[in-house]
Amino acid sequence: MSNGKEKIAIIGAGLGGAVAGALLQHAGFDINVYEQAPSFSRLGAGIHMGPNIMKIFERIGVDKKVISISSTPSHWFSRDGITGEYTARVPLEGYGQTYCTVHRGDLQAIQCDALQPGTLHFGKKLARLDDSGTDVLIEFEDGTSVRADIVIGADGINSRVRETLLGEEKPNYSGWVGHRALISSDKLKKYDLTFEDCVKWWGPDRHMMVYYTTARRDEYYYVTGVPHPAWEFDSAFVDSSRDEMAAAFEGYHPIIQALIESTDEVTKWPLFNRNPLPLWSKGRLVLLGDACHPMKPHMAQGAAMAIEDAAMLTRCLQETGISNFRTAFGLYETNRRDRATRVQSVSNANTFLLKQEDPAWVYGYDIYAEPLKSETAA
Ligand code: FAD
């Protein structure tokens, strides 16, 4: 356990970094989180939080709050995108916690509120790290700097911390984009159609995942995976259009057509990934989440893996104390690598729950119930 003087800096207050900060603070560590964005905006996107993550949210006391603002589907339906035939009806209950679908911005706000006041610093874009061997100098683009005993890189797919460890390397463009749109449920009332709580529509080479993002079910959300030859834009996403959606899903089921007709704004995101990294930590620097194992988002478990990483890293640091961070980092990688790599590969293959299958290995997982494997046992 920390002696109260050792400091941990987390770079990035995304879905993994914010939870890592809150979990470590609950465990008594001295934490500061540095985020490049000047503030968070309510980006138009939804996210699934499975029972495996809600068990972690219990530890920072936010599970009930998340459930209170989420839609809580009883099933994940998979349907043929053209005929509507069901290929799977997978129960989401019975895994020891609730399955939530929620607005990503609302979730992020709850996570950030779980941090101790004054420990989340916006407008701090990491420029450079210098691990002196005795501590780490962290320099930000605004010209300020801080020192920490260890640094957690939770800075996403284009992680500067990853670059410090492994050199500059662009992520791989997967050849797919994801369209994202939020639709007011009022717009759907005119259709004599049933809009299910959580359904994935599958085509031969594309899909559309659809769910509610609020407890009131007044906001419906879709996110697609559609082949797109190359990502020719500089930004993280670009605007798409109803026409582009109509062309991408021509001939698909009437429910999909209704969703496209009801779309006001839709954005288009390139989907990137990386091959598994040769190392997750070096010296006083350690990675988590997309900085470490980004994936195509088709299992809805990318953020979940970042949050599981945060929980396991906290567990390992509690086990060893910060002064023994090298052992903690080794334990962390030993206890995370196989699961994160498995989820990464199933997610990239986009096969999860297409057919009836048991998802207990994902949703039934309780990171606190797993015995810690030692490095040599791996
Ligand atoms: P991020 O959430 O990307 O956070 C990184 C943070 O670091 C950001 O806030 C960023 O501003 C900050 N940062 C970056 N560089 C710096 C710097 N130099 N200095 C300071 N701060 C920095 N996952 C799910 O679990 N469920 C889903 O339903 C789901 N749907 C998805 C749909 C789409 C279309 C996409 C693209 C992804 C989806 N994902 C989903 C995946 C999920 O978004 C990511 O896996 C997840 O956000 C990773 O969390 P993270 O904390 O590692 O990184």
Short mmCIF file of C-alpha atoms and ligand atoms in Angstrom, two decimals:
data_model
loop_
_atom_site.label_atom_id
_atom_site.label_comp_id
_atom_site.label_asym_id
_atom_site.label_seq_id
_atom_site.Cartn_x
_atom_site.Cartn_y
_atom_site.Cartn_z
CA MET A 1 0.00 0.00 0.00
CA SER A 2 1.10 3.56 -0.68
CA ASN A 3 3.05 5.32 2.06
CA GLY A 4 1.15 8.46 1.15
CA LYS A 5 4.09 10.06 -0.66
CA GLU A 6 4.24 7.99 -3.81
CA LYS A 7 2.23 9.38 -6.64
CA ILE A 8 0.54 7.76 -9.61
CA ALA A 9 -0.25 9.78 -12.74
CA ILE A 10 -2.86 8.51 -15.17
CA ILE A 11 -2.73 9.90 -18.70
CA GLY A 12 -6.23 9.99 -20.22
CA ALA A 13 -9.61 10.22 -18.49
CA GLY A 14 -11.44 8.04 -21.01
CA LEU A 15 -13.53 5.08 -19.94
CA GLY A 16 -10.49 3.14 -18.66
CA GLY A 17 -8.47 6.00 -17.14
CA ALA A 18 -11.29 7.48 -15.08
CA VAL A 19 -12.21 4.11 -13.56
CA ALA A 20 -8.54 3.32 -12.89
CA GLY A 21 -8.26 6.63 -11.02
CA ALA A 22 -11.38 6.00 -8.94
CA LEU A 23 -10.45 2.39 -8.10
CA LEU A 24 -6.91 3.36 -7.09
CA GLN A 25 -8.19 6.25 -4.98
CA HIS A 26 -10.61 3.89 -3.23
CA ALA A 27 -7.62 1.65 -2.53
CA GLY A 28 -5.83 4.58 -0.88
CA PHE A 29 -3.32 5.58 -3.56
CA ASP A 30 -2.39 9.15 -4.40
CA ILE A 31 -3.73 9.64 -7.92
CA ASN A 32 -3.94 12.44 -10.45
CA VAL A 33 -5.56 12.06 -13.87
CA TYR A 34 -4.45 14.22 -16.81
CA GLU A 35 -6.78 14.60 -19.80
CA GLN A 36 -6.00 16.43 -23.02
CA ALA A 37 -9.58 17.57 -23.70
CA PRO A 38 -10.50 20.99 -22.28
CA SER A 39 -13.71 19.39 -20.96
CA PHE A 40 -15.98 16.51 -21.90
CA SER A 41 -18.83 16.93 -24.35
CA ARG A 42 -21.84 14.59 -24.66
CA LEU A 43 -20.61 12.89 -27.84
CA GLY A 44 -23.42 11.19 -29.77
CA ALA A 45 -22.76 7.59 -28.92
CA GLY A 46 -23.98 4.73 -26.81
CA ILE A 47 -22.12 1.97 -25.05
CA HIS A 48 -22.84 -1.43 -23.50
CA MET A 49 -21.67 -2.11 -19.95
CA GLY A 50 -21.95 -5.82 -19.24
CA PRO A 51 -22.28 -7.54 -15.83
CA ASN A 52 -18.50 -8.11 -15.84
CA ILE A 53 -18.06 -4.31 -15.62
CA MET A 54 -20.98 -3.57 -13.33
CA LYS A 55 -19.25 -5.79 -10.74
CA ILE A 56 -16.27 -3.40 -10.94
CA PHE A 57 -18.56 -0.36 -10.70
CA GLU A 58 -19.82 -1.73 -7.37
CA ARG A 59 -16.32 -1.14 -5.96
CA ILE A 60 -16.46 2.59 -6.67
CA GLY A 61 -20.11 2.84 -5.66
CA VAL A 62 -21.49 3.85 -9.07
CA ASP A 63 -23.31 0.69 -10.19
CA LYS A 64 -26.76 1.80 -8.99
CA LYS A 65 -26.29 5.24 -10.51
CA VAL A 66 -25.34 3.70 -13.87
CA ILE A 67 -28.32 1.31 -13.75
CA SER A 68 -30.66 4.22 -12.94
CA ILE A 69 -29.78 6.04 -16.18
CA SER A 70 -29.45 2.97 -18.45
CA SER A 71 -31.68 0.76 -20.50
CA THR A 72 -31.37 -2.78 -19.11
CA PRO A 73 -32.17 -5.25 -21.90
CA SER A 74 -33.08 -8.80 -20.96
CA HIS A 75 -31.73 -10.25 -24.24
CA TRP A 76 -29.30 -9.62 -27.04
CA PHE A 77 -31.12 -10.54 -30.22
CA SER A 78 -29.25 -11.33 -33.40
CA ARG A 79 -31.29 -11.11 -36.60
CA ASP A 80 -30.70 -11.54 -40.27
CA GLY A 81 -30.42 -8.01 -41.63
CA ILE A 82 -32.52 -8.76 -44.69
CA THR A 83 -35.15 -11.34 -43.65
CA GLY A 84 -35.34 -10.42 -39.97
CA GLU A 85 -35.05 -14.08 -38.98
CA TYR A 86 -33.60 -14.57 -35.48
CA THR A 87 -30.20 -16.27 -35.41
CA ALA A 88 -29.76 -15.93 -31.62
CA ARG A 89 -31.73 -14.87 -28.55
CA VAL A 90 -29.12 -14.58 -25.84
CA PRO A 91 -30.29 -13.90 -22.25
CA LEU A 92 -28.35 -11.09 -20.57
CA GLU A 93 -29.58 -11.88 -17.06
CA GLY A 94 -28.11 -14.33 -14.56
CA TYR A 95 -24.52 -13.09 -14.53
CA GLY A 96 -24.49 -11.55 -11.06
CA GLN A 97 -25.10 -7.96 -12.18
CA THR A 98 -27.23 -5.97 -14.60
CA TYR A 99 -26.53 -5.57 -18.33
CA CYS A 100 -26.74 -1.87 -19.20
CA THR A 101 -26.84 0.09 -22.42
CA VAL A 102 -26.28 3.78 -21.85
CA HIS A 103 -25.19 7.07 -23.36
CA ARG A 104 -21.42 7.16 -23.39
CA GLY A 105 -21.20 10.79 -22.25
CA ASP A 106 -23.56 10.16 -19.33
CA LEU A 107 -21.48 7.16 -18.29
CA GLN A 108 -18.25 9.13 -18.54
CA ALA A 109 -19.71 11.91 -16.37
CA ILE A 110 -20.55 9.37 -13.62
CA GLN A 111 -17.06 7.87 -13.84
CA CYS A 112 -15.36 11.26 -13.62
CA ASP A 113 -17.57 12.27 -10.67
CA ALA A 114 -16.28 9.20 -8.85
CA LEU A 115 -12.79 10.78 -8.78
CA GLN A 116 -11.78 12.78 -5.71
CA PRO A 117 -12.36 16.50 -6.27
CA GLY A 118 -9.37 18.31 -7.73
CA THR A 119 -7.63 15.20 -9.07
CA LEU A 120 -8.89 15.33 -12.68
CA HIS A 121 -6.97 17.90 -14.73
CA PHE A 122 -8.39 18.91 -18.11
CA GLY A 123 -6.41 20.59 -20.90
CA LYS A 124 -3.29 18.54 -20.07
CA LYS A 125 -2.05 16.94 -23.26
CA LEU A 126 0.95 14.74 -22.64
CA ALA A 127 3.92 15.84 -24.75
CA ARG A 128 6.84 13.87 -23.31
CA LEU A 129 7.76 11.41 -20.59
CA ASP A 130 11.18 10.92 -19.05
CA ASP A 131 11.61 7.89 -16.80
CA SER A 132 14.77 8.77 -14.86
CA GLY A 133 14.84 5.42 -13.06
CA THR A 134 13.82 7.03 -9.77
CA ASP A 135 10.67 8.82 -10.96
CA VAL A 136 9.00 10.06 -14.14
CA LEU A 137 8.96 13.62 -15.43
CA ILE A 138 5.69 14.30 -17.28
CA GLU A 139 5.65 17.27 -19.63
CA PHE A 140 2.45 18.66 -21.10
CA GLU A 141 1.93 20.63 -24.27
CA ASP A 142 0.89 23.70 -22.28
CA GLY A 143 4.47 23.92 -20.97
CA THR A 144 3.69 22.63 -17.46
CA SER A 145 5.16 19.47 -15.96
CA VAL A 146 4.70 17.17 -12.94
CA ARG A 147 6.57 14.21 -11.49
CA ALA A 148 5.13 10.84 -10.50
CA ASP A 149 6.47 7.55 -9.25
CA ILE A 150 4.57 5.59 -11.86
CA VAL A 151 2.58 6.53 -14.96
CA ILE A 152 -0.44 4.66 -16.32
CA GLY A 153 -1.02 5.21 -20.04
CA ALA A 154 -4.79 5.18 -20.51
CA ASP A 155 -4.54 7.50 -23.49
CA GLY A 156 -6.33 5.45 -26.10
CA ILE A 157 -5.45 4.00 -29.48
CA ASN A 158 -2.95 6.72 -30.43
CA SER A 159 -1.30 6.54 -27.01
CA ARG A 160 1.70 8.77 -26.48
CA VAL A 161 2.70 6.54 -23.55
CA ARG A 162 2.67 3.47 -25.84
CA GLU A 163 4.82 5.42 -28.29
CA THR A 164 7.33 6.18 -25.51
CA LEU A 165 7.56 2.46 -24.72
CA LEU A 166 7.50 1.00 -28.21
CA GLY A 167 8.20 3.75 -30.72
CA GLU A 168 6.00 5.47 -33.23
CA GLU A 169 3.66 3.14 -35.11
CA LYS A 170 0.29 3.99 -36.58
CA PRO A 171 -2.57 1.60 -35.72
CA ASN A 172 -3.86 -0.64 -38.54
CA TYR A 173 -6.92 0.56 -40.39
CA SER A 174 -9.29 -2.42 -40.35
CA GLY A 175 -11.05 -1.66 -43.64
CA TRP A 176 -14.30 -0.98 -41.78
CA VAL A 177 -16.03 2.12 -40.49
CA GLY A 178 -18.70 2.47 -37.83
CA HIS A 179 -21.62 4.87 -38.35
CA ARG A 180 -23.12 6.24 -35.15
CA ALA A 181 -26.48 7.96 -34.73
CA LEU A 182 -28.84 8.78 -31.88
CA ILE A 183 -32.54 8.89 -32.72
CA SER A 184 -35.30 10.39 -30.62
CA SER A 185 -37.80 7.61 -29.82
CA ASP A 186 -40.63 10.02 -30.67
CA LYS A 187 -39.63 9.72 -34.30
CA LEU A 188 -40.19 5.97 -34.22
CA LYS A 189 -43.75 6.11 -32.88
CA LYS A 190 -45.27 6.51 -36.32
CA TYR A 191 -44.04 3.09 -37.47
CA ASP A 192 -46.02 -0.06 -36.90
CA LEU A 193 -42.78 -1.84 -36.02
CA THR A 194 -41.19 -3.17 -32.83
CA PHE A 195 -37.90 -1.55 -31.87
CA GLU A 196 -36.24 -4.06 -29.58
CA ASP A 197 -34.09 -3.13 -26.59
CA CYS A 198 -30.84 -4.62 -27.88
CA VAL A 199 -30.54 -6.14 -31.33
CA LYS A 200 -27.78 -6.72 -33.84
CA TRP A 201 -28.77 -6.92 -37.48
CA TRP A 202 -26.30 -9.00 -39.47
CA GLY A 203 -25.60 -8.85 -43.21
CA PRO A 204 -22.99 -10.84 -45.08
CA ASP A 205 -20.28 -8.17 -44.71
CA ARG A 206 -21.90 -5.46 -42.56
CA HIS A 207 -24.06 -5.07 -39.49
CA MET A 208 -26.03 -2.62 -37.40
CA MET A 209 -26.17 -2.83 -33.59
CA VAL A 210 -29.15 -1.04 -32.08
CA TYR A 211 -30.20 -0.27 -28.50
CA TYR A 212 -31.67 2.33 -26.15
CA THR A 213 -29.27 4.61 -24.27
CA THR A 214 -31.54 5.83 -21.46
CA ALA A 215 -33.71 4.31 -18.74
CA ARG A 216 -36.71 6.17 -20.20
CA ARG A 217 -35.98 4.65 -23.59
CA ASP A 218 -36.40 8.04 -25.24
CA GLU A 219 -33.15 7.75 -27.18
CA TYR A 220 -32.42 4.91 -29.58
CA TYR A 221 -28.90 4.40 -30.95
CA TYR A 222 -27.30 2.55 -33.83
CA VAL A 223 -23.70 1.79 -34.58
CA THR A 224 -22.66 -0.05 -37.71
CA GLY A 225 -19.73 -1.93 -39.16
CA VAL A 226 -19.50 -1.32 -42.89
CA PRO A 227 -16.58 -2.05 -45.24
CA HIS A 228 -14.84 1.09 -46.47
CA PRO A 229 -11.71 0.78 -48.58
CA ALA A 230 -9.46 3.39 -46.97
CA TRP A 231 -9.68 6.06 -44.32
CA GLU A 232 -8.74 9.19 -46.20
CA PHE A 233 -9.59 11.70 -43.45
CA ASP A 234 -7.36 13.30 -40.83
CA SER A 235 -9.91 13.47 -38.04
CA ALA A 236 -11.22 10.84 -35.59
CA PHE A 237 -14.60 10.90 -37.39
CA VAL A 238 -16.46 12.70 -40.17
CA ASP A 239 -20.09 13.46 -40.86
CA SER A 240 -22.00 10.83 -42.79
CA SER A 241 -25.52 11.23 -44.17
CA ARG A 242 -28.90 9.57 -44.44
CA ASP A 243 -28.21 9.00 -48.15
CA GLU A 244 -24.95 7.25 -47.43
CA MET A 245 -26.70 5.07 -44.85
CA ALA A 246 -29.51 4.27 -47.28
CA ALA A 247 -26.98 3.19 -49.89
CA ALA A 248 -25.01 1.08 -47.39
CA PHE A 249 -28.16 -0.74 -46.21
CA GLU A 250 -30.19 -0.88 -49.43
CA GLY A 251 -32.49 -3.91 -49.42
CA TYR A 252 -32.18 -4.41 -45.65
CA HIS A 253 -35.10 -5.01 -43.26
CA PRO A 254 -37.92 -2.40 -42.87
CA ILE A 255 -36.81 -1.70 -39.27
CA ILE A 256 -33.37 -0.68 -40.55
CA GLN A 257 -35.01 1.50 -43.21
CA ALA A 258 -37.16 3.16 -40.51
CA LEU A 259 -34.06 3.90 -38.45
CA ILE A 260 -32.29 5.44 -41.42
CA GLU A 261 -35.36 7.52 -42.35
CA SER A 262 -35.48 8.78 -38.74
CA THR A 263 -31.80 9.77 -38.66
CA ASP A 264 -31.05 13.48 -38.32
CA GLU A 265 -27.30 13.32 -37.78
CA VAL A 266 -24.92 10.45 -38.33
CA THR A 267 -21.14 10.31 -38.00
CA LYS A 268 -18.65 7.87 -39.49
CA TRP A 269 -15.68 6.49 -37.52
CA PRO A 270 -12.73 4.52 -38.86
CA LEU A 271 -12.17 1.27 -36.98
CA PHE A 272 -8.54 0.65 -36.13
CA ASN A 273 -6.71 -2.09 -34.29
CA ARG A 274 -3.21 -3.26 -33.43
CA ASN A 275 -1.53 -6.61 -33.14
CA PRO A 276 -0.96 -7.71 -29.51
CA LEU A 277 1.92 -5.65 -28.07
CA PRO A 278 5.22 -7.34 -27.14
CA LEU A 279 5.14 -5.61 -23.74
CA TRP A 280 2.57 -3.85 -21.58
CA SER A 281 5.01 -1.99 -19.30
CA LYS A 282 8.60 -0.85 -19.09
CA GLY A 283 10.30 0.78 -16.11
CA ARG A 284 7.78 3.01 -14.39
CA LEU A 285 5.32 3.14 -17.31
CA VAL A 286 2.37 0.79 -17.82
CA LEU A 287 -0.48 0.69 -20.36
CA LEU A 288 -4.15 -0.13 -20.18
CA GLY A 289 -7.18 -0.26 -22.47
CA ASP A 290 -6.97 0.85 -26.10
CA ALA A 291 -3.40 2.08 -25.52
CA CYS A 292 -2.54 -1.56 -25.02
CA HIS A 293 -5.02 -3.75 -26.94
CA PRO A 294 -7.38 -1.79 -29.23
CA MET A 295 -9.92 -3.82 -31.16
CA LYS A 296 -12.80 -3.47 -33.58
CA PRO A 297 -15.76 -2.73 -31.30
CA HIS A 298 -17.98 -5.61 -32.44
CA MET A 299 -18.31 -7.43 -29.10
CA ALA A 300 -19.06 -4.15 -27.31
CA GLN A 301 -16.24 -5.03 -24.93
CA GLY A 302 -13.44 -2.55 -25.81
CA ALA A 303 -14.12 -0.19 -22.94
CA ALA A 304 -14.98 -3.18 -20.81
CA MET A 305 -11.47 -4.55 -21.30
CA ALA A 306 -10.01 -1.13 -20.37
CA ILE A 307 -12.07 -1.18 -17.16
CA GLU A 308 -11.14 -4.78 -16.36
CA ASP A 309 -7.48 -3.77 -16.86
CA ALA A 310 -8.00 -0.91 -14.40
CA ALA A 311 -9.43 -3.31 -11.81
CA MET A 312 -6.65 -5.86 -12.22
CA LEU A 313 -3.89 -3.24 -12.14
CA THR A 314 -5.37 -1.86 -8.92
CA ARG A 315 -5.52 -5.35 -7.44
CA CYS A 316 -1.88 -6.01 -8.32
CA LEU A 317 -0.67 -2.67 -6.92
CA GLN A 318 -2.58 -3.36 -3.71
CA GLU A 319 -0.92 -6.75 -3.54
CA THR A 320 2.65 -5.45 -3.92
CA GLY A 321 2.60 -1.74 -3.00
CA ILE A 322 3.92 0.95 -5.35
CA SER A 323 7.55 0.50 -4.35
CA ASN A 324 7.30 -2.98 -5.84
CA PHE A 325 5.69 -1.72 -9.03
CA ARG A 326 7.76 -3.99 -11.28
CA THR A 327 6.22 -7.07 -9.68
CA ALA A 328 2.78 -5.46 -9.86
CA PHE A 329 3.16 -4.71 -13.58
CA GLY A 330 4.33 -8.27 -14.29
CA LEU A 331 1.42 -9.74 -12.34
CA TYR A 332 -0.99 -7.41 -14.11
CA GLU A 333 0.14 -8.46 -17.57
CA THR A 334 0.15 -12.15 -16.59
CA ASN A 335 -3.42 -11.89 -15.35
CA ARG A 336 -4.79 -9.81 -18.21
CA ARG A 337 -3.00 -10.75 -21.40
CA ASP A 338 -4.86 -13.97 -22.29
CA ARG A 339 -8.34 -12.61 -21.67
CA ALA A 340 -7.72 -9.27 -23.39
CA THR A 341 -6.12 -11.00 -26.39
CA ARG A 342 -9.01 -13.48 -26.65
CA VAL A 343 -11.60 -10.69 -26.58
CA GLN A 344 -9.52 -8.70 -29.07
CA SER A 345 -9.46 -11.59 -31.53
CA VAL A 346 -13.17 -12.54 -31.20
CA SER A 347 -14.12 -8.89 -31.48
CA ASN A 348 -12.00 -8.37 -34.58
CA ALA A 349 -13.53 -11.52 -36.16
CA ASN A 350 -17.05 -10.16 -35.48
CA THR A 351 -18.64 -13.51 -34.69
CA PHE A 352 -19.76 -12.98 -31.07
CA LEU A 353 -23.45 -13.90 -30.51
CA LEU A 354 -24.21 -14.23 -34.23
CA LYS A 355 -25.42 -17.74 -33.41
CA GLN A 356 -26.86 -18.99 -30.13
CA GLU A 357 -23.92 -19.36 -27.75
CA ASP A 358 -23.14 -19.09 -24.05
CA PRO A 359 -21.53 -15.71 -23.29
CA ALA A 360 -20.77 -16.63 -19.65
CA TRP A 361 -17.00 -16.40 -20.29
CA VAL A 362 -17.49 -12.69 -20.97
CA TYR A 363 -20.39 -11.58 -18.78
CA GLY A 364 -20.02 -14.09 -15.94
CA TYR A 365 -16.40 -13.10 -15.34
CA ASP A 366 -15.74 -11.56 -11.92
CA ILE A 367 -12.28 -10.05 -11.84
CA TYR A 368 -12.24 -10.07 -8.04
CA ALA A 369 -13.07 -13.77 -7.82
CA GLU A 370 -10.20 -14.86 -10.08
CA PRO A 371 -7.18 -16.19 -8.19
CA LEU A 372 -4.06 -14.12 -9.05
CA LYS A 373 -1.71 -16.15 -11.24
CA SER A 374 1.92 -15.55 -10.44
CA GLU A 375 4.25 -14.59 -13.30
CA THR A 376 5.97 -17.95 -13.30
CA ALA A 377 2.64 -19.81 -13.43
CA ALA A 378 1.66 -18.08 -16.69
P1 FAD B 1 -10.36 6.11 -24.61
O1 FAD B 1 -11.76 5.94 -24.15
O2 FAD B 1 -10.08 6.36 -26.05
O3 FAD B 1 -9.74 7.28 -23.74
C1 FAD B 1 -8.46 7.82 -23.97
C2 FAD B 1 -8.44 9.19 -23.32
O4 FAD B 1 -7.11 9.67 -23.35
C3 FAD B 1 -9.30 10.20 -24.09
O5 FAD B 1 -10.12 10.90 -23.16
C4 FAD B 1 -8.27 11.11 -24.76
O6 FAD B 1 -8.72 12.42 -24.93
C5 FAD B 1 -7.11 11.02 -23.77
N1 FAD B 1 -5.79 11.28 -24.39
C6 FAD B 1 -5.32 10.82 -25.57
N2 FAD B 1 -4.08 11.27 -25.79
C7 FAD B 1 -3.74 12.02 -24.71
C8 FAD B 1 -2.58 12.78 -24.36
N3 FAD B 1 -1.50 12.83 -25.17
N4 FAD B 1 -2.57 13.44 -23.17
C9 FAD B 1 -3.65 13.40 -22.33
N5 FAD B 1 -4.79 12.72 -22.64
C10 FAD B 1 -4.82 12.03 -23.81
N6 FAD B 1 -16.52 -0.49 -26.14
C11 FAD B 1 -17.39 -1.10 -25.29
O7 FAD B 1 -16.96 -1.63 -24.25
N7 FAD B 1 -18.73 -1.14 -25.58
C12 FAD B 1 -19.25 -0.58 -26.72
O8 FAD B 1 -20.47 -0.62 -26.92
C13 FAD B 1 -18.34 0.07 -27.65
N8 FAD B 1 -18.77 0.65 -28.83
C14 FAD B 1 -17.86 1.26 -29.65
C15 FAD B 1 -18.28 1.81 -30.88
C16 FAD B 1 -17.36 2.42 -31.75
C17 FAD B 1 -17.83 2.96 -33.09
C18 FAD B 1 -16.00 2.52 -31.37
C19 FAD B 1 -15.00 3.21 -32.29
C20 FAD B 1 -15.57 1.97 -30.17
C21 FAD B 1 -16.49 1.32 -29.30
N9 FAD B 1 -16.08 0.72 -28.12
C22 FAD B 1 -16.96 0.10 -27.28
C23 FAD B 1 -14.66 0.69 -27.78
C24 FAD B 1 -14.35 1.72 -26.76
O9 FAD B 1 -14.77 2.99 -27.18
C25 FAD B 1 -12.86 1.76 -26.46
O10 FAD B 1 -12.34 0.46 -26.37
C26 FAD B 1 -12.66 2.48 -25.15
O11 FAD B 1 -13.06 3.82 -25.26
C27 FAD B 1 -11.21 2.40 -24.69
O12 FAD B 1 -11.09 3.08 -23.47
P2 FAD B 1 -9.71 3.77 -23.10
O13 FAD B 1 -9.94 4.43 -21.79
O14 FAD B 1 -8.61 2.80 -23.25
O15 FAD B 1 -9.47 4.85 -24.23
#
